[in-house]
Amino acid sequence: MTSVINVNLPEQSYEIAITSLSYANAPSSLDQLGQQMASLKLGKKVMLVSNPTIFKHFGERAITSLTSAGFEVASCTLPPGERYKTLNSIQKLYDVALENRLERSSTMVALGGGVVGDMTGFAAATWLRGINVVQVPTSLLAMVDSAIGGKTGVNHPQGKNLIGAFHQPRLVLIDPDVLKTLPMREFRAGMAEVIKYGVIWDAELFAQLEASKRLDQLRYVKPDLITSILTRSCQAKADVVSKDEKEGGLRAILNYGHTIGHTVESLTGYRLVNHGEAVAIGMVAAGQIAVDLGLWQKEDTERQNALIQKAGLPTQLPDGLDIEAIIEALQLDKKVKAGKVRFVLPTEIGVVTITDEVPSDIIRQVLRGMRTI
C-alpha cells in the first residue's frame, strides 16, 4: 500500500511516495524505482549516488529496476559520514557526470541518508546549471526530513551547510523496508527529527510517540506507528515547504533544535555526535530557553525531554565542549540576521515562534545546566 503526499510549489511540484512496511516476499517499492521515474518522462541517462554500505545492500536492486525501465545507469559511491560532505566529494560527482556525459535531461539519483542526499542534490543543482534529482532516502532522518524540500549543500570547515542551493527533487521514493538494515544509532538519530515535528507542528504525532513504550529501535516500534511517523512527518514538511519554499519566513520553524545543534556538530568535528543527536541536544536547549523566557511551560519541556530520552538520544552537552566557543560559533549560523541569532522556540506542543531576542546570558545559563557533572 502506497501513500502519496504532494509538495505543491509554483515552479516544480512533486510527489513523496511512501509504501507501508512489507511482509516476507512482498514486493518492495525500491524495485519500482525505474517504473516511477519512467512515468516522469526523464532523460535516459542516470547517475546513481550512494555510499559503499548502502550500495552493497540496495545498489544492484536499484540499478536493475532502472535498467529494466530503459535507463542507462552509471554509479558513484562516496565515503560515509558528515566529515566527507565537502566540495572535494562534489568534485568526484562532477568527474563521474562528465565521464558519463550527463545532459540537462539526465538525472542524479540519491540512494542513501542525509549526507548522500544533500551532496547529490547540490551536484545536480550545479551540474550544467541544474539537472534532475530523485531522492531515495535510506535512513529515517532522510525519509522524514532532508530528502524533502530541496535544501542541498556541503559543509565548510567552520560551519555546517554553509555552501548550498535550493534544488527540488522530481520525486521522493520512501521504502521503509530499507530501515531494517539501518544501524540502531542512525534510527535513533532520525527519531530526533520526528520528535521535532511533534513539537513544532503536530501535537497528535507527539501524543502517538508518547503512547509508544519504546522509540529507540525499529523492532520495538509498531508498523502502524512507523507508517504514521513517515506520513505525518512528511506531510508536515510538505505543508511547510509548500507555504515557504526558500525559507523566507515559516520554513525557519523546521530549524527547531538546529541552531545550537549545528554548532555542537561543527565544534566536535562531525565525529563525536551525529546530526540527530546534535538536534536532540539543541531541542533540549531551545526548550529550556523558552521556559526561561516565559514562553513555554516547564511540564511541556519535561514531556519533550522524556521523549528524547525514550528515543535513546542525548540531553546533555558532550564532555569538554566550551560554552564560549558555542556562543561564538552561533554567529556563523545561516539564520543570523543583522548580527542577531534567530531561535525557534516552542510556546505549546505543536506551536513555535521565531525570535532573535534571546540574551546571550540566557543561552550561557542554559548550556551550563546541560553540562555533565
XYZ file of C-alpha atoms in Angstrom:
373
model
C 0.000 0.000 0.000
C 1.387 3.409 -1.013
C 0.606 6.849 0.370
C 1.274 9.825 -1.880
C 1.942 13.277 -0.446
C 2.119 16.236 -2.795
C 4.609 19.050 -2.368
C 2.868 21.886 -4.187
C 5.253 24.540 -5.475
C 4.883 27.314 -8.079
C 7.568 26.033 -10.441
C 8.026 22.324 -9.774
C 5.653 20.297 -7.652
C 6.466 16.671 -6.901
C 5.271 13.602 -5.057
C 6.511 11.833 -1.957
C 5.597 8.161 -2.413
C 5.598 6.178 0.851
C 4.961 2.434 0.999
C 3.978 0.537 4.122
C 6.340 -1.877 5.839
C 6.008 -5.113 3.862
C 5.932 -8.711 4.970
C 8.131 -11.546 3.761
C 8.314 -11.933 -0.043
C 6.162 -8.856 -0.645
C 7.369 -6.578 -3.475
C 9.389 -3.557 -2.372
C 8.887 -0.047 -3.695
C 12.642 0.168 -4.293
C 12.076 -2.318 -7.120
C 9.591 0.137 -8.646
C 12.102 2.982 -8.839
C 12.671 2.683 -12.599
C 8.966 2.484 -13.348
C 8.230 5.521 -11.166
C 10.978 7.548 -12.840
C 9.913 6.477 -16.339
C 6.475 7.969 -15.676
C 8.147 11.370 -15.180
C 9.485 11.366 -18.781
C 13.078 11.949 -17.685
C 16.116 11.628 -19.936
C 17.656 8.160 -20.291
C 20.976 8.865 -18.572
C 21.013 8.296 -14.805
C 23.782 8.563 -12.252
C 23.178 6.638 -9.034
C 24.991 8.067 -5.993
C 25.385 6.131 -2.751
C 27.934 5.095 -0.153
C 29.608 1.658 -0.131
C 27.482 0.238 2.711
C 24.148 1.319 1.251
C 25.199 0.314 -2.252
C 26.065 -3.174 -1.019
C 22.559 -3.548 0.415
C 20.449 -1.895 -2.274
C 22.562 -0.659 -5.193
C 22.139 -3.587 -7.545
C 18.381 -3.712 -6.954
C 18.087 -0.028 -7.789
C 20.235 -0.403 -10.918
C 18.239 -3.453 -12.059
C 14.997 -1.522 -11.633
C 16.374 1.449 -13.576
C 17.858 -0.559 -16.447
C 14.674 -2.620 -16.736
C 12.825 0.662 -17.279
C 15.195 1.619 -20.102
C 17.624 3.914 -18.281
C 21.382 3.965 -18.871
C 22.923 3.872 -15.407
C 26.310 4.987 -14.101
C 27.107 4.824 -10.393
C 29.355 6.593 -7.914
C 29.964 5.858 -4.240
C 31.215 8.352 -1.673
C 32.665 7.653 1.790
C 30.037 7.665 4.560
C 29.916 10.352 7.194
C 29.328 14.057 7.679
C 33.052 14.840 7.540
C 33.086 13.807 3.869
C 30.284 16.224 2.999
C 32.712 18.575 1.267
C 33.441 20.209 -2.064
C 36.079 17.508 -2.678
C 33.312 14.900 -2.720
C 31.254 17.060 -5.077
C 34.237 17.196 -7.432
C 34.170 13.392 -7.624
C 30.495 13.521 -8.592
C 31.253 16.094 -11.286
C 34.032 13.862 -12.645
C 31.686 10.881 -12.970
C 28.986 13.098 -14.503
C 31.475 14.354 -17.104
C 32.840 10.885 -17.821
C 29.329 9.611 -18.497
C 28.242 12.727 -20.421
C 25.273 13.589 -18.245
C 22.998 16.059 -20.047
C 20.455 18.608 -18.888
C 17.705 15.990 -19.233
C 19.705 13.492 -17.132
C 19.016 12.588 -13.516
C 21.095 12.030 -10.417
C 19.545 9.539 -8.006
C 20.490 9.805 -4.330
C 20.341 6.384 -2.684
C 21.331 6.913 0.915
C 20.932 9.017 4.009
C 21.066 12.750 4.512
C 24.729 13.158 3.576
C 24.283 11.383 0.240
C 21.028 13.233 -0.413
C 22.460 16.671 0.334
C 25.559 16.137 -1.801
C 23.715 14.567 -4.728
C 21.164 17.359 -4.672
C 23.903 20.004 -4.671
C 25.780 18.308 -7.514
C 22.533 18.102 -9.512
C 21.737 21.754 -8.756
C 25.098 22.906 -10.116
C 25.914 20.442 -12.919
C 25.061 22.158 -16.220
C 23.325 24.800 -14.049
C 20.803 22.254 -12.861
C 19.660 18.749 -13.812
C 17.033 16.407 -12.348
C 17.468 14.762 -8.980
C 15.444 11.929 -7.421
C 15.737 11.203 -3.713
C 15.577 7.600 -2.450
C 16.299 8.025 1.275
C 17.525 5.006 3.227
C 17.690 6.482 6.755
C 14.782 7.559 8.930
C 16.251 11.055 9.204
C 16.448 11.450 5.441
C 12.960 9.996 4.941
C 11.226 12.440 7.259
C 13.381 15.479 6.679
C 16.416 16.007 4.481
C 15.158 14.274 1.317
C 12.174 16.635 1.170
C 12.210 20.353 0.468
C 15.122 20.873 -1.893
C 17.784 22.012 0.561
C 21.128 20.795 -0.731
C 24.689 21.550 0.222
C 28.023 20.730 1.773
C 29.874 21.813 4.884
C 32.562 24.434 5.273
C 35.250 23.664 7.894
C 33.790 26.434 10.055
C 30.124 25.642 9.670
C 27.529 23.124 8.549
C 25.776 23.525 5.180
C 27.237 26.987 4.549
C 27.632 26.101 0.849
C 24.440 25.048 -0.915
C 21.452 25.703 -3.117
C 17.707 25.101 -3.197
C 17.010 22.396 -5.785
C 13.764 20.462 -5.558
C 13.663 16.746 -6.424
C 11.443 15.352 -9.154
C 10.386 12.503 -6.854
C 10.963 11.254 -3.306
C 10.544 7.477 -3.007
C 10.336 6.157 0.554
C 10.571 2.420 1.225
C 10.510 1.762 4.992
C 11.729 -1.808 4.415
C 15.245 -0.429 3.997
C 15.150 0.699 7.635
C 15.569 -2.959 8.638
C 19.286 -2.673 7.781
C 19.722 0.743 9.430
C 22.119 0.799 12.436
C 20.302 1.463 15.709
C 22.192 4.702 16.307
C 21.025 6.037 12.929
C 17.425 5.044 13.659
C 17.582 6.975 16.922
C 19.044 9.961 15.070
C 16.004 10.003 12.785
C 13.662 9.964 15.770
C 15.057 13.376 16.763
C 13.586 14.912 13.612
C 10.295 13.069 14.189
C 10.051 14.476 17.714
C 10.825 17.897 16.237
C 7.723 17.704 14.024
C 5.624 16.811 17.045
C 6.860 19.882 18.907
C 6.648 22.410 16.062
C 3.605 21.291 14.084
C 1.749 18.105 15.010
C 0.551 17.605 18.581
C -1.218 14.375 17.552
C 2.081 12.886 16.343
C 3.665 13.949 19.653
C 0.900 12.118 21.541
C 1.376 8.981 19.412
C 5.081 8.983 20.244
C 4.308 9.389 23.949
C 1.988 6.367 23.788
C 4.734 4.098 22.424
C 6.677 2.164 25.055
C 9.975 2.414 23.175
C 11.304 4.555 20.327
C 14.986 3.613 20.333
C 14.875 0.625 17.944
C 12.782 -0.186 14.874
C 11.790 -3.606 16.209
C 10.059 -2.030 19.210
C 8.034 0.434 17.153
C 4.798 -0.999 15.760
C 4.400 -0.965 11.955
C 1.330 1.254 12.128
C 3.296 3.798 14.162
C 6.145 3.681 11.606
C 3.582 4.411 8.899
C 2.151 7.281 10.940
C 5.646 8.645 11.692
C 6.531 8.695 7.999
C 3.250 10.061 6.648
C 2.691 12.697 9.343
C 6.308 13.892 9.324
C 6.433 14.070 5.537
C 3.056 15.822 5.442
C 4.304 18.394 7.965
C 7.434 19.039 5.906
C 5.397 19.226 2.680
C 2.909 21.665 4.239
C 5.657 23.991 5.445
C 7.713 23.826 2.230
C 4.622 24.405 0.081
C 3.942 27.613 2.015
C 7.574 28.797 2.069
C 9.879 27.100 -0.439
C 13.058 29.092 0.227
C 12.825 29.891 3.923
C 11.536 33.418 3.694
C 9.572 33.006 6.902
C 7.549 29.989 8.055
C 10.066 27.371 6.871
C 12.523 28.560 9.501
C 10.484 26.647 12.112
C 11.974 23.445 10.662
C 15.249 24.562 12.230
C 13.967 23.855 15.740
C 16.889 22.376 17.681
C 19.273 23.011 14.797
C 20.687 26.378 15.870
C 22.681 25.027 18.803
C 22.689 21.538 17.275
C 24.714 22.644 14.242
C 27.309 24.333 16.447
C 27.685 21.158 18.509
C 28.259 19.175 15.306
C 30.829 21.560 13.858
C 32.723 22.141 17.114
C 33.122 18.380 17.582
C 34.391 17.925 14.027
C 31.337 15.945 12.844
C 32.839 12.892 14.560
C 31.552 12.759 18.130
C 27.797 13.252 17.652
C 25.663 12.659 14.573
C 23.100 15.108 13.250
C 20.119 13.664 15.093
C 21.978 13.550 18.392
C 23.015 17.180 17.928
C 19.418 18.192 17.124
C 18.227 16.411 20.279
C 20.725 18.417 22.344
C 19.598 21.572 20.540
C 15.932 20.862 21.268
C 16.647 20.401 24.969
C 18.483 23.731 24.966
C 15.776 25.540 22.991
C 13.059 24.131 25.222
C 14.792 25.369 28.355
C 15.461 28.781 26.771
C 11.718 29.004 26.029
C 10.925 28.156 29.666
C 13.424 30.716 30.973
C 11.898 33.384 28.725
C 8.405 32.531 29.979
C 7.220 31.236 26.597
C 6.748 27.547 27.448
C 5.520 25.570 30.420
C 8.099 23.575 32.388
C 5.952 20.433 32.190
C 5.942 20.626 28.387
C 9.715 20.765 28.169
C 9.816 17.796 30.540
C 7.486 15.897 28.178
C 9.739 16.742 25.243
C 12.876 15.673 27.080
C 11.231 12.426 28.187
C 10.527 11.596 24.516
C 14.123 12.410 23.591
C 15.347 10.054 26.306
C 12.858 7.375 25.240
C 14.410 7.532 21.782
C 17.852 6.903 23.313
C 19.099 10.375 22.429
C 21.376 12.660 24.483
C 20.044 15.525 26.590
C 23.403 16.912 27.739
C 26.355 18.560 26.038
C 29.347 16.405 25.068
C 32.166 16.451 27.608
C 34.736 19.179 27.149
C 32.711 21.397 24.830
C 33.493 25.036 25.570
C 30.382 27.127 26.119
C 32.006 30.356 24.930
C 33.007 28.563 21.714
C 29.331 27.670 21.197
C 28.256 31.291 21.743
C 30.859 32.471 19.235
C 30.002 29.779 16.673
C 26.314 30.751 16.791
C 27.271 33.944 14.946
C 28.214 31.821 11.898
C 24.762 30.237 11.751
C 22.965 30.734 8.411
C 19.937 32.112 10.247
C 21.793 35.077 11.771
C 20.163 38.315 10.659
C 21.708 41.742 11.308
C 24.094 40.073 13.735
C 21.299 38.542 15.821
C 20.859 34.789 16.228
C 17.327 33.621 15.483
C 15.907 30.858 17.648
C 12.850 28.694 17.070
C 11.181 28.362 20.466
C 8.067 26.388 21.447
C 5.062 28.033 23.064
C 2.964 24.856 23.348
C 3.168 21.314 21.966
C 2.640 21.747 18.217
C 3.263 25.523 18.141
C 6.511 27.513 17.957
C 7.621 31.090 17.474
C 10.772 32.617 15.967
C 12.702 35.265 17.864
C 16.070 36.993 17.763
C 15.609 38.415 21.260
C 17.447 35.750 23.245
C 20.095 37.272 25.540
C 23.496 35.590 25.458
C 23.372 35.261 29.251
C 20.261 33.086 28.972
C 21.988 30.862 26.399
C 25.057 30.546 28.664
C 22.901 29.713 31.677
C 21.016 27.007 29.801
C 24.176 25.462 28.321
C 25.874 25.396 31.742
C 22.870 23.478 33.046
C 23.356 20.904 30.275
C 26.932 20.037 31.214
C 27.584 16.570 32.552
C 28.717 16.555 36.148
